[in-house]
Coordinates of C-alpha atoms and ligand atoms in Angstrom, one line a residue:
X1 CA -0.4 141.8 81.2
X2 CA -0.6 139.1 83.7
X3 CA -5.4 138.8 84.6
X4 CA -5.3 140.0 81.2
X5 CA -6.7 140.6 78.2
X6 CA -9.6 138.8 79.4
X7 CA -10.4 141.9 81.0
X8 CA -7.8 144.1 79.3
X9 CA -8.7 143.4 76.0
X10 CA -12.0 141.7 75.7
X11 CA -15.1 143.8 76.8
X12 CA -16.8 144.0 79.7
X13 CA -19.7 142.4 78.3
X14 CA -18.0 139.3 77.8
X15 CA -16.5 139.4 81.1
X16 CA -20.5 139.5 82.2
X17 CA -21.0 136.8 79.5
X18 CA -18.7 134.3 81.2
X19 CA -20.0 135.1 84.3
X20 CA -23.6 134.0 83.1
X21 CA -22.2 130.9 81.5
X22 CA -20.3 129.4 84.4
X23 CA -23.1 129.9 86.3
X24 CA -25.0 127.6 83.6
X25 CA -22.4 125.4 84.0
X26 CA -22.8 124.3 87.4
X27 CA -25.8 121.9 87.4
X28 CA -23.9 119.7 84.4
X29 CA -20.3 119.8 86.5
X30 CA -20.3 117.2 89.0
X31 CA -16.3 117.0 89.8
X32 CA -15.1 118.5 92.7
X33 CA -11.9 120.1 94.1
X34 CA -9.8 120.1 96.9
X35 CA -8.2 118.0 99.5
X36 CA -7.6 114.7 98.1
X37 CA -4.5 113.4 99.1
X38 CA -2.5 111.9 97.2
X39 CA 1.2 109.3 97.9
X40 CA 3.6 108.7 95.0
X41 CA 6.4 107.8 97.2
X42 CA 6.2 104.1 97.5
X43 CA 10.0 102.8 98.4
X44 CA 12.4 105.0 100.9
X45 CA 16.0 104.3 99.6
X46 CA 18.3 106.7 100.8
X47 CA 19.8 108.4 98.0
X48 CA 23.2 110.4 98.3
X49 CA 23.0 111.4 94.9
X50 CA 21.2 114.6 95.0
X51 CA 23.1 117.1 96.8
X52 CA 26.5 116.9 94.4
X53 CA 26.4 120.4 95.5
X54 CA 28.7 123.4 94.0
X55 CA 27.9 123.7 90.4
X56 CA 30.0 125.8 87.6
X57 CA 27.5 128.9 88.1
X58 CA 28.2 128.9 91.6
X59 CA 31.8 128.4 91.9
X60 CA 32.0 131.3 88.9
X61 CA 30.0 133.5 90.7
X62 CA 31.7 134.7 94.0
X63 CA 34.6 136.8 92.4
X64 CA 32.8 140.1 92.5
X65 CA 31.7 139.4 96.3
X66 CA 34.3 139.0 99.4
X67 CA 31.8 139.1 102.1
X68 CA 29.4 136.9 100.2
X69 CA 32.5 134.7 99.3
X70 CA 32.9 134.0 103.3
X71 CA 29.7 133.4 104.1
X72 CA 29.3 131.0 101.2
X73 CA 32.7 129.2 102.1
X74 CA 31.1 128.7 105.7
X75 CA 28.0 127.5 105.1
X76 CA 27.0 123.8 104.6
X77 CA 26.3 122.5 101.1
X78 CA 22.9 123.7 99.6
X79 CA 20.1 121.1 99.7
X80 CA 19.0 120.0 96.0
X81 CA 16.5 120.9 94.3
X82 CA 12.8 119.2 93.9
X83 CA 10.8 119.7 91.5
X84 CA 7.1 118.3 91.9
X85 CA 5.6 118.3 88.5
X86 CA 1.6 118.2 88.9
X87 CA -1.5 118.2 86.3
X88 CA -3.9 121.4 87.1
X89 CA -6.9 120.6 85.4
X90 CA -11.1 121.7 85.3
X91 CA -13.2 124.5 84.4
X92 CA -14.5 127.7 85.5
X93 CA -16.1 126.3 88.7
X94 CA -13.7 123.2 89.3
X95 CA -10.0 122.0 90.1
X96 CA -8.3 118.9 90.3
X97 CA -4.4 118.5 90.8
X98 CA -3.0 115.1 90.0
X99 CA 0.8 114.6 90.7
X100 CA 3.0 113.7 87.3
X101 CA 5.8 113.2 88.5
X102 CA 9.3 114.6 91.2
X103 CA 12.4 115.6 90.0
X104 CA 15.8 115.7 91.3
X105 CA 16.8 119.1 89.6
X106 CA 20.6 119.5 88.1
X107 CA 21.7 122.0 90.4
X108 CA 21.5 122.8 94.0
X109 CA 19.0 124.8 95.5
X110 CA 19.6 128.7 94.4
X111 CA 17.5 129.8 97.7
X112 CA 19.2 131.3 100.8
X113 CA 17.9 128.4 103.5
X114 CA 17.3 131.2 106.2
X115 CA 14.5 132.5 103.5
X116 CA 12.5 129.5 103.1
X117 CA 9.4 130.7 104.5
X118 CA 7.4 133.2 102.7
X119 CA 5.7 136.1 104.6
X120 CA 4.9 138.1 102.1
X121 CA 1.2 137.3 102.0
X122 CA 1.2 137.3 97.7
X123 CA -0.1 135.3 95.2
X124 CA -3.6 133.7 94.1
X125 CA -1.9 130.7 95.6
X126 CA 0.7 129.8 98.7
X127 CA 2.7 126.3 98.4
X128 CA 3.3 125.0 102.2
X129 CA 6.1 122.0 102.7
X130 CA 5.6 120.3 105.9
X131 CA 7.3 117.6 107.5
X132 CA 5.0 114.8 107.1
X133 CA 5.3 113.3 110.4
X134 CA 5.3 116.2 112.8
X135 CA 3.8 119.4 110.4
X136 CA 6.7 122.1 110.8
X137 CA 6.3 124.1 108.2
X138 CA 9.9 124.0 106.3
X139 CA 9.2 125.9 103.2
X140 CA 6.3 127.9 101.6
X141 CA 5.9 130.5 98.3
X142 CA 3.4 132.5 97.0
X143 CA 2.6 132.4 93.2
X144 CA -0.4 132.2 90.6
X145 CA -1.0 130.2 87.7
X146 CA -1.7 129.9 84.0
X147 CA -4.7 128.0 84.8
X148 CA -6.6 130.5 87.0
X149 CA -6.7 133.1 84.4
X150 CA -7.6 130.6 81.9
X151 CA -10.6 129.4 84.3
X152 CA -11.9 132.9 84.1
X153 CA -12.1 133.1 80.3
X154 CA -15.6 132.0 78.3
X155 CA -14.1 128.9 77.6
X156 CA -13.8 127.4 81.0
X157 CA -17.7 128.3 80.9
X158 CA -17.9 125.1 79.0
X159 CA -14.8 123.3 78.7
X160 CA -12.7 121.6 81.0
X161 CA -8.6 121.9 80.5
X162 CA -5.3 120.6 82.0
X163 CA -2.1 122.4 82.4
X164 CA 1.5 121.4 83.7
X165 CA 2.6 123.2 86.7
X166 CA 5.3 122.8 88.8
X167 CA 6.3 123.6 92.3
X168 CA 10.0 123.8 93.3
X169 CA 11.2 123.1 96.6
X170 CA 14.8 122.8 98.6
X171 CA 15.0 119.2 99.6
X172 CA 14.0 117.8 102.5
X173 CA 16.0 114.3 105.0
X174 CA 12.5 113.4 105.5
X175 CA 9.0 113.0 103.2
X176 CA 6.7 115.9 103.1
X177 CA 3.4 116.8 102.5
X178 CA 3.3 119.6 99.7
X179 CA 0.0 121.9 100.1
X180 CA -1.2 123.7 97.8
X181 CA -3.3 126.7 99.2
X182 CA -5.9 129.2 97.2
X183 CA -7.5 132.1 98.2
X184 CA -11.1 132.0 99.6
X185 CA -13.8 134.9 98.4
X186 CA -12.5 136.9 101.6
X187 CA -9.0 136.5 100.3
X188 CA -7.8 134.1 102.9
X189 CA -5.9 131.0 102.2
X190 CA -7.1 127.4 102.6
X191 CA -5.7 124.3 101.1
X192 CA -7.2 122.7 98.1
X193 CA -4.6 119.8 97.5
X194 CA -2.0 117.8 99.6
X195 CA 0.2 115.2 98.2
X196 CA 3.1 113.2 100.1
X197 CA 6.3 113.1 98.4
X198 CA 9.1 111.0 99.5
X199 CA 12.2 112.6 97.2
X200 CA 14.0 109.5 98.0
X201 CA 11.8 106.9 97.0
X202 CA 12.8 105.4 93.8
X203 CA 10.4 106.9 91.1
X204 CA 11.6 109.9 91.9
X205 CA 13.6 111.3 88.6
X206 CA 17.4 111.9 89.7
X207 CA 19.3 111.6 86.5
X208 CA 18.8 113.9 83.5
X209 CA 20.4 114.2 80.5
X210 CA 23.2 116.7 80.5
X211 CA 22.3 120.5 79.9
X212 CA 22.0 120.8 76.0
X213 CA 23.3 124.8 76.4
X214 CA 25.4 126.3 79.1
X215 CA 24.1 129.2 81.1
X216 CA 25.9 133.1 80.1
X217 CA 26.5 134.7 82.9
X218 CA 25.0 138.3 82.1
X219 CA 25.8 139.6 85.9
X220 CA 27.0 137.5 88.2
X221 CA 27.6 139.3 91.6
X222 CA 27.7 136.1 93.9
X223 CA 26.5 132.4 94.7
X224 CA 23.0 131.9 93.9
X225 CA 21.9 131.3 97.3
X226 CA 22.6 134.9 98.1
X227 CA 21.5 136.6 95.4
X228 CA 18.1 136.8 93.5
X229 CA 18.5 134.6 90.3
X230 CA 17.2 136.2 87.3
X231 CA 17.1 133.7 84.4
X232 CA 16.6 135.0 81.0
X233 CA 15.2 132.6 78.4
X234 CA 15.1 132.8 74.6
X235 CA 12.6 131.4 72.1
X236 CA 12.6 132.1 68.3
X237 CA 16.3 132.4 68.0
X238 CA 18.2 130.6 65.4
X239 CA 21.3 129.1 65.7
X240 CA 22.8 132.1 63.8
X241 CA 20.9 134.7 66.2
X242 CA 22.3 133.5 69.3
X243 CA 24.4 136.8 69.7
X244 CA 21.8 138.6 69.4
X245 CA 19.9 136.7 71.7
X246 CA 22.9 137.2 74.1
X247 CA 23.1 140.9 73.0
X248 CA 19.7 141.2 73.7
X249 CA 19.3 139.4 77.0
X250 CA 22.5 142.6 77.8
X251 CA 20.6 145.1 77.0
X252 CA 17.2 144.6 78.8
X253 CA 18.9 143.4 81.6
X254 CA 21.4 146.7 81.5
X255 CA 17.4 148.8 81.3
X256 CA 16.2 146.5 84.2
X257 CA 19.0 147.8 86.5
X258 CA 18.4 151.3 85.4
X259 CA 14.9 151.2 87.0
X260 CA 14.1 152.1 90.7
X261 CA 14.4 149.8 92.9
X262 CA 16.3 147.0 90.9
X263 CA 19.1 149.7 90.2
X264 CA 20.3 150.4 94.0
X265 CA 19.6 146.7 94.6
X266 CA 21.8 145.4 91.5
X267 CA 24.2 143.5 93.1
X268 CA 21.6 141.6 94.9
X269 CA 21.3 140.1 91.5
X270 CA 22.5 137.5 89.3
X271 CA 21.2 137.2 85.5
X272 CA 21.8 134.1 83.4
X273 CA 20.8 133.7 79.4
X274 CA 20.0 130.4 78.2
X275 CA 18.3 129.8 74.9
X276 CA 18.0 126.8 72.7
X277 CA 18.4 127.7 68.9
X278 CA 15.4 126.8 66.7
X279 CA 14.4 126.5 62.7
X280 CA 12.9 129.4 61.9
X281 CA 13.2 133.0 63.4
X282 CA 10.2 134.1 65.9
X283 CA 7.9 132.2 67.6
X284 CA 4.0 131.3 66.5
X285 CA 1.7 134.1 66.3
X286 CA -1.6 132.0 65.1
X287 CA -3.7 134.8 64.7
X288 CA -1.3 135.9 61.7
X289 CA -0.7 132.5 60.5
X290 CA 2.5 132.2 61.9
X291 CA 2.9 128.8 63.4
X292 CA 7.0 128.0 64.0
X293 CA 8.2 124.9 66.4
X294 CA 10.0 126.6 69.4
X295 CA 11.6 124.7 72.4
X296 CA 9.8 126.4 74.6
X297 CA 6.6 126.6 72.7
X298 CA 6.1 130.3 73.5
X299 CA 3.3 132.2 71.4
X300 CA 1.2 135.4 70.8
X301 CA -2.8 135.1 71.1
X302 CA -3.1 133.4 74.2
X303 CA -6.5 133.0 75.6
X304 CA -7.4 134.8 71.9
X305 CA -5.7 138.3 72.8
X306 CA -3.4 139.5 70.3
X307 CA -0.9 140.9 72.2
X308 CA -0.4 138.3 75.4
X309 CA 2.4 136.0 74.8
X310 CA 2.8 133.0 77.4
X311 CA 3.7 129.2 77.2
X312 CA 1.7 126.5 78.0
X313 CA 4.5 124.0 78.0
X314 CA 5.6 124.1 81.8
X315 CA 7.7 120.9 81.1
X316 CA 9.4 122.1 78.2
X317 CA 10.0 125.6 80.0
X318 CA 11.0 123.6 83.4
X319 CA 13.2 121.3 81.4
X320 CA 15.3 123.9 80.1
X321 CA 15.2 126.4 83.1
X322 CA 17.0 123.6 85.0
X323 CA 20.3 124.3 83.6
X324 CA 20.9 126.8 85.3
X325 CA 20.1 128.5 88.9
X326 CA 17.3 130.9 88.7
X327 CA 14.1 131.8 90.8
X328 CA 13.0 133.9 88.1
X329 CA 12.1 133.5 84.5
X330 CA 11.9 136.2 81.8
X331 CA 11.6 134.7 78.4
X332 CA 12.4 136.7 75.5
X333 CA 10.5 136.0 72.2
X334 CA 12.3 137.2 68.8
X335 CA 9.9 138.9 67.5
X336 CA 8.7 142.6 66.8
X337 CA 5.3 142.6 67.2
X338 CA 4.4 144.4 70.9
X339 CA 3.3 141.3 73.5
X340 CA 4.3 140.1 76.7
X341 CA 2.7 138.4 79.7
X342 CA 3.8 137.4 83.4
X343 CA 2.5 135.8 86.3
X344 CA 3.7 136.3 89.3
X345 CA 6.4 133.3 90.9
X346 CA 6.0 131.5 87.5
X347 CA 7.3 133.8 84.9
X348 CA 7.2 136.4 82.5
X349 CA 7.5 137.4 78.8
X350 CA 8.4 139.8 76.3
X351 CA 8.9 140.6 72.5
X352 CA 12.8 141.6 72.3
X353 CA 12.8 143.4 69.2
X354 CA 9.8 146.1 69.6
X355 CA 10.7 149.0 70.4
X356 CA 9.0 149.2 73.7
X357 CA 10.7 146.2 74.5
X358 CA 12.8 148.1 77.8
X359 CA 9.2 148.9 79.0
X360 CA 7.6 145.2 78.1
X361 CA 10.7 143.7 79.8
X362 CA 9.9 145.6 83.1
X363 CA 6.3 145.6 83.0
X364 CA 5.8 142.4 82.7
X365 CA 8.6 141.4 85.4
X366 CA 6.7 143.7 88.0
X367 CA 3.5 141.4 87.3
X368 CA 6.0 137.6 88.0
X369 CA 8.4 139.1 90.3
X370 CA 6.3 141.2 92.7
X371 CA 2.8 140.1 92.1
X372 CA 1.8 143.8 90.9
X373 CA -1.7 144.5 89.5
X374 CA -1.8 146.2 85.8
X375 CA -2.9 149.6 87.4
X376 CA -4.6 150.3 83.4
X377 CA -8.2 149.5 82.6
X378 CA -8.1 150.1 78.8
X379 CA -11.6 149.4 78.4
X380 CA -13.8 152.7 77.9
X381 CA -16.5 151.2 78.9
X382 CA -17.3 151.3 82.4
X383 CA -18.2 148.2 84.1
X384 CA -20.9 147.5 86.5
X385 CA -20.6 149.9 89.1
X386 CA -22.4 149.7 92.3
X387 CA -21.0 145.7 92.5
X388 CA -19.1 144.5 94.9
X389 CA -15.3 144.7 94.5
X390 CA -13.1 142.4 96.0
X391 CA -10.3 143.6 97.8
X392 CA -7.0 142.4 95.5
X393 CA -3.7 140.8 97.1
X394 CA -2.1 142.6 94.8
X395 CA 0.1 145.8 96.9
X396 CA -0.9 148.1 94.1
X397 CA -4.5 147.8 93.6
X398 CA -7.6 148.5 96.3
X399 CA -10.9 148.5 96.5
X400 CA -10.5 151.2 99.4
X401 CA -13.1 150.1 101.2
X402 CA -11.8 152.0 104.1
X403 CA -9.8 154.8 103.3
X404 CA -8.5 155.1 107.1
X405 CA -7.0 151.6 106.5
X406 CA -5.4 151.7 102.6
X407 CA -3.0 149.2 102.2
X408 CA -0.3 151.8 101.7
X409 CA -1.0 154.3 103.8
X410 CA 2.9 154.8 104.7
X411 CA 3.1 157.0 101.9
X412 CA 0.0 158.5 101.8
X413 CA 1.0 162.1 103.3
X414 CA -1.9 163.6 105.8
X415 CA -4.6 165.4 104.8
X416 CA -4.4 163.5 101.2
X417 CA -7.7 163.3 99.7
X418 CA -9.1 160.0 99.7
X419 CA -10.6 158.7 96.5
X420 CA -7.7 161.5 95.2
X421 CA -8.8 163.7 92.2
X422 CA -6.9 163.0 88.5
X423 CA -8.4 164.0 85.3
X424 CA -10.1 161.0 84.8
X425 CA -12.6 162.3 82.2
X426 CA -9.7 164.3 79.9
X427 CA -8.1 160.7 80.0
X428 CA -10.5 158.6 79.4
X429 CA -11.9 161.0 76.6
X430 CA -8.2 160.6 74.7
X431 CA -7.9 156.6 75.5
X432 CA -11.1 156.1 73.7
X433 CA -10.0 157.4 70.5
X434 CA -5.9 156.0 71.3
X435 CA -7.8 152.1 71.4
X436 CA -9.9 152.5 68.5
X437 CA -6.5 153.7 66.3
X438 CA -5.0 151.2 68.4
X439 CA -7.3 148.3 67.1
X440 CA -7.5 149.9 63.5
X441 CA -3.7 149.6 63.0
X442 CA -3.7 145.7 64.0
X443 CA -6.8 144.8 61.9
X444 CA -5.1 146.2 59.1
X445 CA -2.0 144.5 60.0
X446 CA -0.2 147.8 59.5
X447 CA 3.7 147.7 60.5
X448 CA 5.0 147.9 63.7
X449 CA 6.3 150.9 63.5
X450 CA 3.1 152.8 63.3
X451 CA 2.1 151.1 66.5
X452 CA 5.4 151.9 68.1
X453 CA 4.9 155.6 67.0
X454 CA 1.1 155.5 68.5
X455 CA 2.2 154.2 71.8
X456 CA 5.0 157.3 71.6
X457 CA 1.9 160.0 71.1
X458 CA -0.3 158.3 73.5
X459 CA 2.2 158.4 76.4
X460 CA 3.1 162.0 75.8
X461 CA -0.4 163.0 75.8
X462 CA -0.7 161.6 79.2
X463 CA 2.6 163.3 80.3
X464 CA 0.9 166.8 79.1
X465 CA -1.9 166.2 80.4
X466 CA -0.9 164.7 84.3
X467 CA 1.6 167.4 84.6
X468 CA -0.4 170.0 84.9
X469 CA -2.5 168.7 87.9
X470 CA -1.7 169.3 91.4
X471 CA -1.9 165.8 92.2
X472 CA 0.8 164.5 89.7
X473 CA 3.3 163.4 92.1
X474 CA 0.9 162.7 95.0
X475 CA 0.6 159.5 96.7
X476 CA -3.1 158.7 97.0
X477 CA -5.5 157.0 95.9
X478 CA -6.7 157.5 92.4
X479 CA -10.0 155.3 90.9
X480 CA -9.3 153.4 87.6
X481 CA -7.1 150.2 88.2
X482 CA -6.8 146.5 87.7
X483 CA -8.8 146.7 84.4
X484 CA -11.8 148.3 85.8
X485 CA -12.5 152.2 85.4
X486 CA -14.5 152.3 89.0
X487 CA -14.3 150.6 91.9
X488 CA -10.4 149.9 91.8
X489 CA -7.7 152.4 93.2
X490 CA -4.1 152.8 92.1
X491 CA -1.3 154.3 94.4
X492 CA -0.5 157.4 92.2
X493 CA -1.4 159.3 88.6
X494 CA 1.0 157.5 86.9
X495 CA 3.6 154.0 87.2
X496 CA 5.1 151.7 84.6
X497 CA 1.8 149.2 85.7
X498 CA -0.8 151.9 84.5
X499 CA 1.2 153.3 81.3
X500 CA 3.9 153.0 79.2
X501 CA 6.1 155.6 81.2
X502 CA 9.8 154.8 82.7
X503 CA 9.1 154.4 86.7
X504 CA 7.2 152.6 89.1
X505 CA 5.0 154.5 92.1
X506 CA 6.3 154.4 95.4
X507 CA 3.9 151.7 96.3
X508 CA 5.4 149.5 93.2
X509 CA 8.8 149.8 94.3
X510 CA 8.7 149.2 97.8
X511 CA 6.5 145.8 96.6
X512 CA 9.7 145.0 94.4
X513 CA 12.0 145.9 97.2
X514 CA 9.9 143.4 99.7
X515 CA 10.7 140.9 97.1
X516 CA 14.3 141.3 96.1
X517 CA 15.0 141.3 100.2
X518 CA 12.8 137.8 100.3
X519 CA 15.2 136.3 97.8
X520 CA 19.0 138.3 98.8
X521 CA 20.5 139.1 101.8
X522 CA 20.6 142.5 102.4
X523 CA 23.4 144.6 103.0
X524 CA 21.7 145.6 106.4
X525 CA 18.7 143.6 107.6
Ligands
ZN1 ZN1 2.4 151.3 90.6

């Protein structure tokens, strides 16, 4: 899941509900947004102090690599790492950023620093570092946030909320302004916050206390700044289940390199397990009862769906993450009940001990990694048609509002029909009665198991029924994506975003490839 639940798994009515709200709520909202500017950086002391540069995971890492060995033995010492800690806060209608506070992180900057600019063009959001005296543009990343899906819920209708977030950064001789960027209604970016950060003025945080765990190496296959950093978390392990947590962390990352396009791209990778041991085994899952402390404070029922599991501790999530180099989060929750969640550049989540946990793992990585849309729309109801359908960043979701110029037309062979046919019916027909067992089995709190074996059925009635079309391995464009039955498009029948099966589309994968090549050097570029 990454938009959710809120669509996913609540109805379209009370998208349509929300929608009416907010719209209530604008005469009482008097706050607005955007570009204040902000200065926490009062004093300029040089500090030398930051860049103590090769760190244990680096140095450990360049055995498996000779050529990246070189390289890394050439180039200058990696830049730190900032961390600007910010307060995200309003309603459905309204934002406000406040700064908290910067950070010196432990270890050096795990980015390659002829990749600081991102062109990808991902991302509800773009962060833009600029020299604050003559504007270059010296780093910028796409990514999305906790609070935007939360401001589209039927409590931002009426309430207004704050959430951590953070925005890291390699750092820079000089202050910056750091700009935060959303998308307008056309989907364009403009900024909505600018602060000025000094990282060497002296409230800037340089000293932490020492990593409480060290980082496993899982696969190392070079120095971070060459290689995309995969860091896998735990939360809800106990001091006695941290080889299993390490066992675990194996064995999804093992399934993650056995998926197209993360298994011929492998070595561009490095994965790292850290997890902090807790009290009790699992993490909360309120809507059972369950309520257990966690580090990271990870828990099921987010936003009130069962099944999406996030944090909304950025602090304590950044605070651990630190310890070791990683552009990438996947935390793993000990727990069986089916749940996960990501969001793309922040991170992602998944329950380690169901048994779809290979596909959870992957899923929800393709929504933090690569930005991908859910190409599902569970809900048998239709919504709205006839409305206007904004055209999503997302590469694997369109509104194809012209055909001639679909955003992945590369793969699209000629004389591919356009909307492209699919039983849409047949499937629909069987997904009506799959969510209603579905929702039977968890209001009866029935075991896992059942669900597991539901999910099993469910896919293989879609396998029977896709293969026998003529379309089934055809690029196209197929309607039914992004949680809406009309209106959206997805790349082809079937792909690890729309159901539980074991690849991604074409579309999907080249996304992911875009991605890993952003973060790793490639082999031929
Ligand atoms: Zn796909």
């Amino acid at each position: 899941m990454s938009r959710t639940n809120l669509i996913g798994a609540l109805a379209a009515a009370c998208i349509a509900a929300a929608g009416f709200t907010a719209a209530t709520a604008t005469a009482t909202t008097t706050t607005t947004t955007t570009t204040a500017t902000a200065t926490i950086a009062i004093a300029t002391t040089a500090t030398a102090t930051t860049a103590t540069a090769t760190t244990a995971t680096a140095s450990a890492s360049a055995a498996t690599n000779t050529a990246t060995t070189a390289n890394a033995a050439a180039s200058p010492a990696q830049p730190a790492t900032v961390r600007l800690d910010y307060i995200h806060s309003g309603n459905a209608l309204n934002e406000q950023y406040a700064v908290d506070r910067v950070v010196i992180e432990p270890l050096p900057w795990p980015g390659d620093m002829r990749s600081t600019i991102d062109d990808t063009n991902r991302g509800n959001n773009l962060v833009e570092v600029v020299d604050a005296e003559s504007g270059e543009l010296l780093y910028s990343r796409g990514f999305s946030t906790v609070f935007a899906e939360w401001a589209s819920t039927e409590e931002a209708a009426h309430t207004n909320r704050g959430f951590q977030e953070s925005v890291r950064f390699p750092k820079p001789d000089k202050p910056v302004r750091v700009r935060i960027l959303k998308r307008d209604e056309r989907g364009a970016f403009s900024v909505v916050w600018t602060t000025r950060v000094d990282t060497d003025a002296m409230d800037v945080v340089r000293k932490q206390a020492a990593a409480p765990v060290k980082p496993i190496g899982i696969r190392v296959n070079g120095a971070p700044k060459d290689k995309v950093d995969l860091l896998i978390l735990g939360d809800g392990y106990t001091a006695g289940e941290m080889k299993k947590f390490e066992a675990t962390a194996r064995k999804l990352a093992d399934h993650l390199f056995s998926v197209s396009p993360f298994k011929e791209r492998a070595n561009d990778f490095n994965v790292w397990a850290l997890a902090l041991p807790t009290a009790e085994s699992g993490v909360s899952r309120p809507s059972t009862g369950v309520h257990h402390a966690s580090p990271l404070g990870t828990r099921y029922d987010i936003f009130g769906s069962e099944r999406y599991v996030l944090t909304l501790d950025n602090r304590a999530l950044r605070e651990l993450a630190q310890n070791a180099s990683y552009e990438f989060i996947e935390i793993l929750v000990n727990n069986d009940t089916y749940g996960g969640g990501g969001i793309f550049g922040q991170f992602s989540t998944a329950a380690a001990n169901n048994d779809w946990a290979n596909y959870l793992f992957v899923h929800e990585f393709g929504h933090h990694f690569a930005g991908l849309a859910d190409e599902y729309y569970t809900s048998p109801v239709a919504y709205a048609t006839g409305g206007a359908r904004r055209e999503p960043w997302e590469p694997n979701a369109t509104a194809l509002r012209d055909p001639a110029k679909l955003k992945w037309k590369k793969f699209v062979k000629d004389g591919t029909p356009l909307p492209t046919s699919w039983p849409k019916e047949a499937y629909e027909t069987a997904s009506r009665a799959y969510q209603k067992e579905r929702a039977a089995l968890r209001a009866a709190n029935r075991p896992e198991s059942e669900m597991s074996a539901l999910f099993h059925r469910d896919l293989e009635q879609s396998n029977a029924l896709f293969s026998r079309d003529p379309h089934r391995h055809t690029v196209g464009a197929f309607e039914g994506a992004n949680y809406e039955a009309t209106g959206y498009f997805r790349p082809e029948m079937q792909c690890l975003m729309f159901d539980r099966s074991d690849k991604f589309c074409s579309v999907c994968a080249d996304a992911v490839t875009t991605i890993i090549d952003l973060y790793s050097r490639p082999a031929i570029k």
